[in-house]
PDB file of C-alpha atoms in Angstrom:
ATOM      1  CA  MET A 846       7.804   2.939  -0.855  1.00 98.00           C
ATOM      2  CA  SER A 847       5.100   2.027   1.661  1.00 98.00           C
ATOM      3  CA  LEU A 848       4.475   3.645   5.011  1.00 97.00           C
ATOM      4  CA  SER A 849       1.829   2.981   7.635  1.00 96.00           C
ATOM      5  CA  LYS A 850       0.470   4.595  10.778  1.00 94.00           C
ATOM      6  CA  SER A 851      -1.039   2.500  13.560  1.00 92.00           C
ATOM      7  CA  PRO A 852      -4.173   3.367  15.555  1.00 90.00           C
ATOM      8  CA  SER A 853      -3.621   6.747  17.198  1.00 89.00           C
ATOM      9  CA  THR A 854      -4.836  10.321  16.973  1.00 88.00           C
ATOM     10  CA  LEU A 855      -4.919  11.427  13.345  1.00 88.00           C
ATOM     11  CA  ILE A 856      -6.059  15.031  13.905  1.00 86.00           C
ATOM     12  CA  THR A 857      -6.438  16.668  17.310  1.00 85.00           C
ATOM     13  CA  ALA A 858      -9.651  18.570  18.025  1.00 79.00           C
ATOM     14  CA  GLY A 859      -9.915  21.810  16.070  1.00 75.00           C
ATOM     15  CA  ASN A 860      -6.575  21.362  14.275  1.00 81.00           C
ATOM     16  CA  THR A 861      -6.302  23.067  10.888  1.00 80.00           C
ATOM     17  CA  ASN A 862      -2.501  22.838  10.672  1.00 86.00           C
ATOM     18  CA  ASN A 863      -1.601  19.173  11.140  1.00 90.00           C
ATOM     19  CA  ILE A 864       1.445  17.303   9.799  1.00 93.00           C
ATOM     20  CA  LEU A 865       1.188  13.524   9.819  1.00 93.00           C
ATOM     21  CA  GLY A 866       3.836  11.757  11.854  1.00 91.00           C
ATOM     22  CA  SER A 867       4.559   8.428  13.510  1.00 92.00           C
ATOM     23  CA  PHE A 868       4.941   6.654  10.168  1.00 96.00           C
ATOM     24  CA  THR A 869       6.489   3.207  10.049  1.00 96.00           C
ATOM     25  CA  LEU A 870       8.432   2.290   6.911  1.00 97.00           C
ATOM     26  CA  THR A 871       7.039  -1.039   5.700  1.00 97.00           C
ATOM     27  CA  SER A 872       8.820  -1.268   2.328  1.00 97.00           C
ATOM     28  CA  ASN A 873      11.225   0.856   0.296  1.00 98.00           C
ATOM     29  CA  LYS A 874      12.270  -0.007  -3.251  1.00 96.00           C
ATOM     30  CA  ILE A 875      12.983   3.568  -4.359  1.00 97.00           C
ATOM     31  CA  THR A 876      16.736   4.164  -4.471  1.00 96.00           C
ATOM     32  CA  GLY A 877      17.562   7.355  -2.608  1.00 97.00           C
ATOM     33  CA  ALA A 878      14.205   7.588  -0.807  1.00 98.00           C
ATOM     34  CA  SER A 879      14.043   7.538   2.978  1.00 98.00           C
ATOM     35  CA  LEU A 880      11.955   8.216   6.061  1.00 98.00           C
ATOM     36  CA  ALA A 881      13.719  10.541   8.515  1.00 97.00           C
ATOM     37  CA  ALA A 882      14.225   9.745  12.197  1.00 96.00           C
ATOM     38  CA  ASP A 883      11.314  12.083  13.066  1.00 96.00           C
ATOM     39  CA  ASN A 884       9.011   9.578  11.278  1.00 96.00           C
ATOM     40  CA  SER A 885       7.172  12.375   9.446  1.00 96.00           C
ATOM     41  CA  THR A 886       9.675  13.647   6.865  1.00 97.00           C
ATOM     42  CA  ILE A 887      10.111  11.735   3.603  1.00 98.00           C
ATOM     43  CA  THR A 888      13.017  12.374   1.217  1.00 98.00           C
ATOM     44  CA  LEU A 889      12.441  11.547  -2.453  1.00 98.00           C
ATOM     45  CA  PRO A 890      14.977  11.799  -5.291  1.00 98.00           C
ATOM     46  CA  ALA A 891      14.173  13.738  -8.470  1.00 97.00           C
ATOM     47  CA  GLY A 892      11.474  12.039 -10.498  1.00 97.00           C
ATOM     48  CA  THR A 893       7.762  11.658 -11.094  1.00 98.00           C
ATOM     49  CA  TYR A 894       5.575  10.021  -8.462  1.00 98.00           C
ATOM     50  CA  ILE A 895       2.048   8.904  -7.747  1.00 98.00           C
ATOM     51  CA  ILE A 896       1.368   9.072  -4.027  1.00 98.00           C
ATOM     52  CA  ARG A 897      -1.748   7.398  -2.598  1.00 97.00           C
ATOM     53  CA  TYR A 898      -3.089   7.526   0.934  1.00 96.00           C
ATOM     54  CA  SER A 899      -5.997   5.855   2.669  1.00 95.00           C
ATOM     55  CA  VAL A 900      -7.162   5.785   6.266  1.00 92.00           C
ATOM     56  CA  ASP A 901     -10.160   4.463   8.103  1.00 87.00           C
ATOM     57  CA  ALA A 902     -10.971   6.896  10.863  1.00 84.00           C
ATOM     58  CA  SER A 903     -13.396   7.396  13.716  1.00 80.00           C
ATOM     59  CA  ASN A 904     -14.589  10.089  16.077  1.00 72.00           C
ATOM     60  CA  SER A 905     -17.100  10.091  18.896  1.00 58.00           C
ATOM     61  CA  ASN A 906     -19.751  12.286  17.198  1.00 56.00           C
ATOM     62  CA  THR A 907     -20.690  13.519  20.675  1.00 53.00           C
ATOM     63  CA  ASN A 908     -19.656  17.158  20.408  1.00 50.00           C
ATOM     64  CA  ASN A 909     -21.557  19.945  18.778  1.00 53.00           C
ATOM     65  CA  GLY A 910     -20.992  23.616  18.245  1.00 54.00           C
ATOM     66  CA  THR A 911     -21.065  26.440  15.770  1.00 54.00           C
ATOM     67  CA  ALA A 912     -18.275  24.948  13.630  1.00 55.00           C
ATOM     68  CA  ASN A 913     -20.273  21.791  12.977  1.00 61.00           C
ATOM     69  CA  THR A 914     -22.047  21.329   9.669  1.00 68.00           C
ATOM     70  CA  GLN A 915     -24.965  18.921   9.925  1.00 70.00           C
ATOM     71  CA  TYR A 916     -26.866  16.815   7.422  1.00 71.00           C
ATOM     72  CA  ALA A 917     -29.842  14.647   8.381  1.00 75.00           C
ATOM     73  CA  GLY A 918     -29.120  15.361  12.037  1.00 71.00           C
ATOM     74  CA  GLN A 919     -25.546  14.067  11.841  1.00 72.00           C
ATOM     75  CA  ASN A 920     -22.282  15.981  11.967  1.00 71.00           C
ATOM     76  CA  LEU A 921     -20.058  16.018   8.901  1.00 75.00           C
ATOM     77  CA  THR A 922     -16.323  15.457   9.323  1.00 78.00           C
ATOM     78  CA  CYS A 923     -14.557  17.372   6.552  1.00 80.00           C
ATOM     79  CA  THR A 924     -10.826  17.036   5.971  1.00 85.00           C
ATOM     80  CA  ARG A 925      -8.192  18.249   3.554  1.00 90.00           C
ATOM     81  CA  SER A 926      -4.845  16.703   2.696  1.00 94.00           C
ATOM     82  CA  TYR A 927      -1.871  17.873   0.655  1.00 97.00           C
ATOM     83  CA  LEU A 928       1.916  17.605   0.478  1.00 98.00           C
ATOM     84  CA  ILE A 929       4.366  20.324   1.470  1.00 98.00           C
ATOM     85  CA  ASN A 930       8.063  20.888   0.911  1.00 98.00           C
ATOM     86  CA  ALA A 931       9.486  20.270   4.401  1.00 97.00           C
ATOM     87  CA  ALA A 932      12.250  22.861   3.941  1.00 97.00           C
ATOM     88  CA  THR A 933      10.032  25.755   2.819  1.00 97.00           C
ATOM     89  CA  SER A 934       6.524  24.706   3.986  1.00 96.00           C
ATOM     90  CA  ALA A 935       5.303  25.497   0.452  1.00 97.00           C
ATOM     91  CA  THR A 936       2.345  23.455  -0.779  1.00 97.00           C
ATOM     92  CA  ILE A 937       3.547  21.279  -3.685  1.00 98.00           C
ATOM     93  CA  THR A 938       0.361  19.388  -4.626  1.00 97.00           C
ATOM     94  CA  GLU A 939      -3.326  19.998  -5.072  1.00 96.00           C
ATOM     95  CA  VAL A 940      -5.526  19.880  -1.954  1.00 95.00           C
ATOM     96  CA  ASN A 941      -7.743  16.806  -1.606  1.00 95.00           C
ATOM     97  CA  ARG A 942     -10.979  17.474   0.301  1.00 90.00           C
ATOM     98  CA  MET A 943     -13.493  14.940   1.627  1.00 87.00           C
ATOM     99  CA  CYS A 944     -16.534  15.042   3.916  1.00 81.00           C
ATOM    100  CA  GLU A 945     -17.995  12.021   5.703  1.00 80.00           C
ATOM    101  CA  MET A 946     -20.894  11.544   8.118  1.00 75.00           C
ATOM    102  CA  SER A 947     -19.256  11.404  11.529  1.00 67.00           C
ATOM    103  CA  ASN A 948     -21.588   8.716  12.898  1.00 66.00           C
ATOM    104  CA  SER A 949     -20.636   6.221  10.191  1.00 63.00           C
ATOM    105  CA  PHE A 950     -17.548   4.364   9.036  1.00 61.00           C
ATOM    106  CA  THR A 951     -15.288   7.136   7.752  1.00 74.00           C
ATOM    107  CA  PHE A 952     -12.736   6.267   5.094  1.00 85.00           C
ATOM    108  CA  TYR A 953     -10.571   9.009   3.630  1.00 87.00           C
ATOM    109  CA  GLN A 954      -8.420   8.456   0.580  1.00 92.00           C
ATOM    110  CA  GLY A 955      -6.691  10.426  -2.108  1.00 94.00           C
ATOM    111  CA  SER A 956      -3.793  10.581  -4.495  1.00 97.00           C
ATOM    112  CA  PHE A 957      -1.246  13.097  -5.666  1.00 97.00           C
ATOM    113  CA  TYR A 958       0.732  13.304  -8.905  1.00 97.00           C
ATOM    114  CA  LEU A 959       4.085  14.897  -8.201  1.00 96.00           C
ATOM    115  CA  THR A 960       7.107  15.785 -10.342  1.00 97.00           C
ATOM    116  CA  LEU A 961      10.251  16.706  -8.419  1.00 97.00           C
ATOM    117  CA  PRO A 962      13.116  18.372 -10.362  1.00 97.00           C
ATOM    118  CA  ALA A 963      15.595  17.636  -7.543  1.00 98.00           C
ATOM    119  CA  THR A 964      15.796  15.598  -4.349  1.00 98.00           C
ATOM    120  CA  THR A 965      13.077  16.999  -2.090  1.00 98.00           C
ATOM    121  CA  THR A 966      11.996  16.409   1.483  1.00 98.00           C
ATOM    122  CA  ILE A 967       8.214  16.292   1.835  1.00 98.00           C
ATOM    123  CA  ARG A 968       5.566  15.992   4.537  1.00 97.00           C
ATOM    124  CA  GLN A 969       1.874  15.154   4.327  1.00 96.00           C
ATOM    125  CA  LYS A 970      -0.626  17.540   5.890  1.00 95.00           C
ATOM    126  CA  PHE A 971      -3.962  16.060   6.962  1.00 91.00           C
ATOM    127  CA  GLU A 972      -6.251  18.437   8.805  1.00 88.00           C
ATOM    128  CA  PHE A 973      -9.814  19.539   9.403  1.00 82.00           C
ATOM    129  CA  ASP A 974     -11.130  21.658   6.541  1.00 81.00           C
ATOM    130  CA  THR A 975     -11.549  25.161   7.972  1.00 70.00           C
ATOM    131  CA  GLY A 976     -15.182  26.067   8.623  1.00 62.00           C
ATOM    132  CA  ASN A 977     -16.567  22.788   7.327  1.00 61.00           C
ATOM    133  CA  GLY A 978     -17.768  20.032   9.564  1.00 59.00           C
ATOM    134  CA  PHE A 979     -16.972  18.349  12.813  1.00 63.00           C
ATOM    135  CA  THR A 980     -13.877  19.745  14.546  1.00 66.00           C
ATOM    136  CA  PHE A 981     -14.622  19.546  18.267  1.00 68.00           C
ATOM    137  CA  SER A 982     -13.262  16.035  18.805  1.00 75.00           C
ATOM    138  CA  ASN A 983     -10.127  14.124  17.814  1.00 80.00           C
ATOM    139  CA  LEU A 984     -10.233  12.218  14.546  1.00 82.00           C
ATOM    140  CA  ASN A 985      -8.514   8.891  15.168  1.00 84.00           C
ATOM    141  CA  VAL A 986      -6.945   6.186  13.030  1.00 88.00           C
ATOM    142  CA  ARG A 987      -9.230   3.203  13.628  1.00 85.00           C
ATOM    143  CA  ALA A 988      -7.075   0.415  12.138  1.00 87.00           C
ATOM    144  CA  SER A 989      -4.340   1.930   9.977  1.00 90.00           C
ATOM    145  CA  LEU A 990      -3.293   4.653   7.601  1.00 93.00           C
ATOM    146  CA  SER A 991      -1.264   3.714   4.550  1.00 96.00           C
ATOM    147  CA  LEU A 992       0.822   5.913   2.295  1.00 96.00           C
ATOM    148  CA  VAL A 993       2.120   4.320  -0.917  1.00 98.00           C
ATOM    149  CA  ILE A 994       4.649   6.172  -3.067  1.00 98.00           C
ATOM    150  CA  THR A 995       5.248   4.874  -6.596  1.00 98.00           C
ATOM    151  CA  ARG A 996       8.070   6.249  -8.730  1.00 97.00           C
ATOM    152  CA  MET A 997       7.149   6.312 -12.396  1.00 96.00           C
ATOM    153  CA  ALA A 998       9.601   5.089 -15.046  1.00 83.00           C
ATOM    154  CA  GLN A 999      11.914   7.752 -16.437  1.00 66.00           C
TER     155      GLN A 999
END
């Protein structure tokens, strides 16, 4: 299953509770998997999955403040991403964390290994890492975000 997100706001300024939305389904070869009408909720049947995401992002690097962490005179943009059960809001994967210099090309990527005992509806959270880095400006999708879900053989 492949999903993408076109250029748009990825994380609004200061957001530490952000669910990704506005996905477009580009391919689905997983029987029983679907993207809901809200374009943020993904239903997966029981099974084992590897889920990969990647996004090239940009921000203006023009804001500063006490929440900014700096290195070599540049702000760091620190993010975290994880999957939640859409019905319970419980975190169901590890948390991937990354920091990038906010004045450079920022590319965030990660993967999750997930075993679901029953059909489960999930959402991806992608947000600023609390207390770390640049949070005073939107983080935007520059070209695209991709989310690829691979179901492993049973």
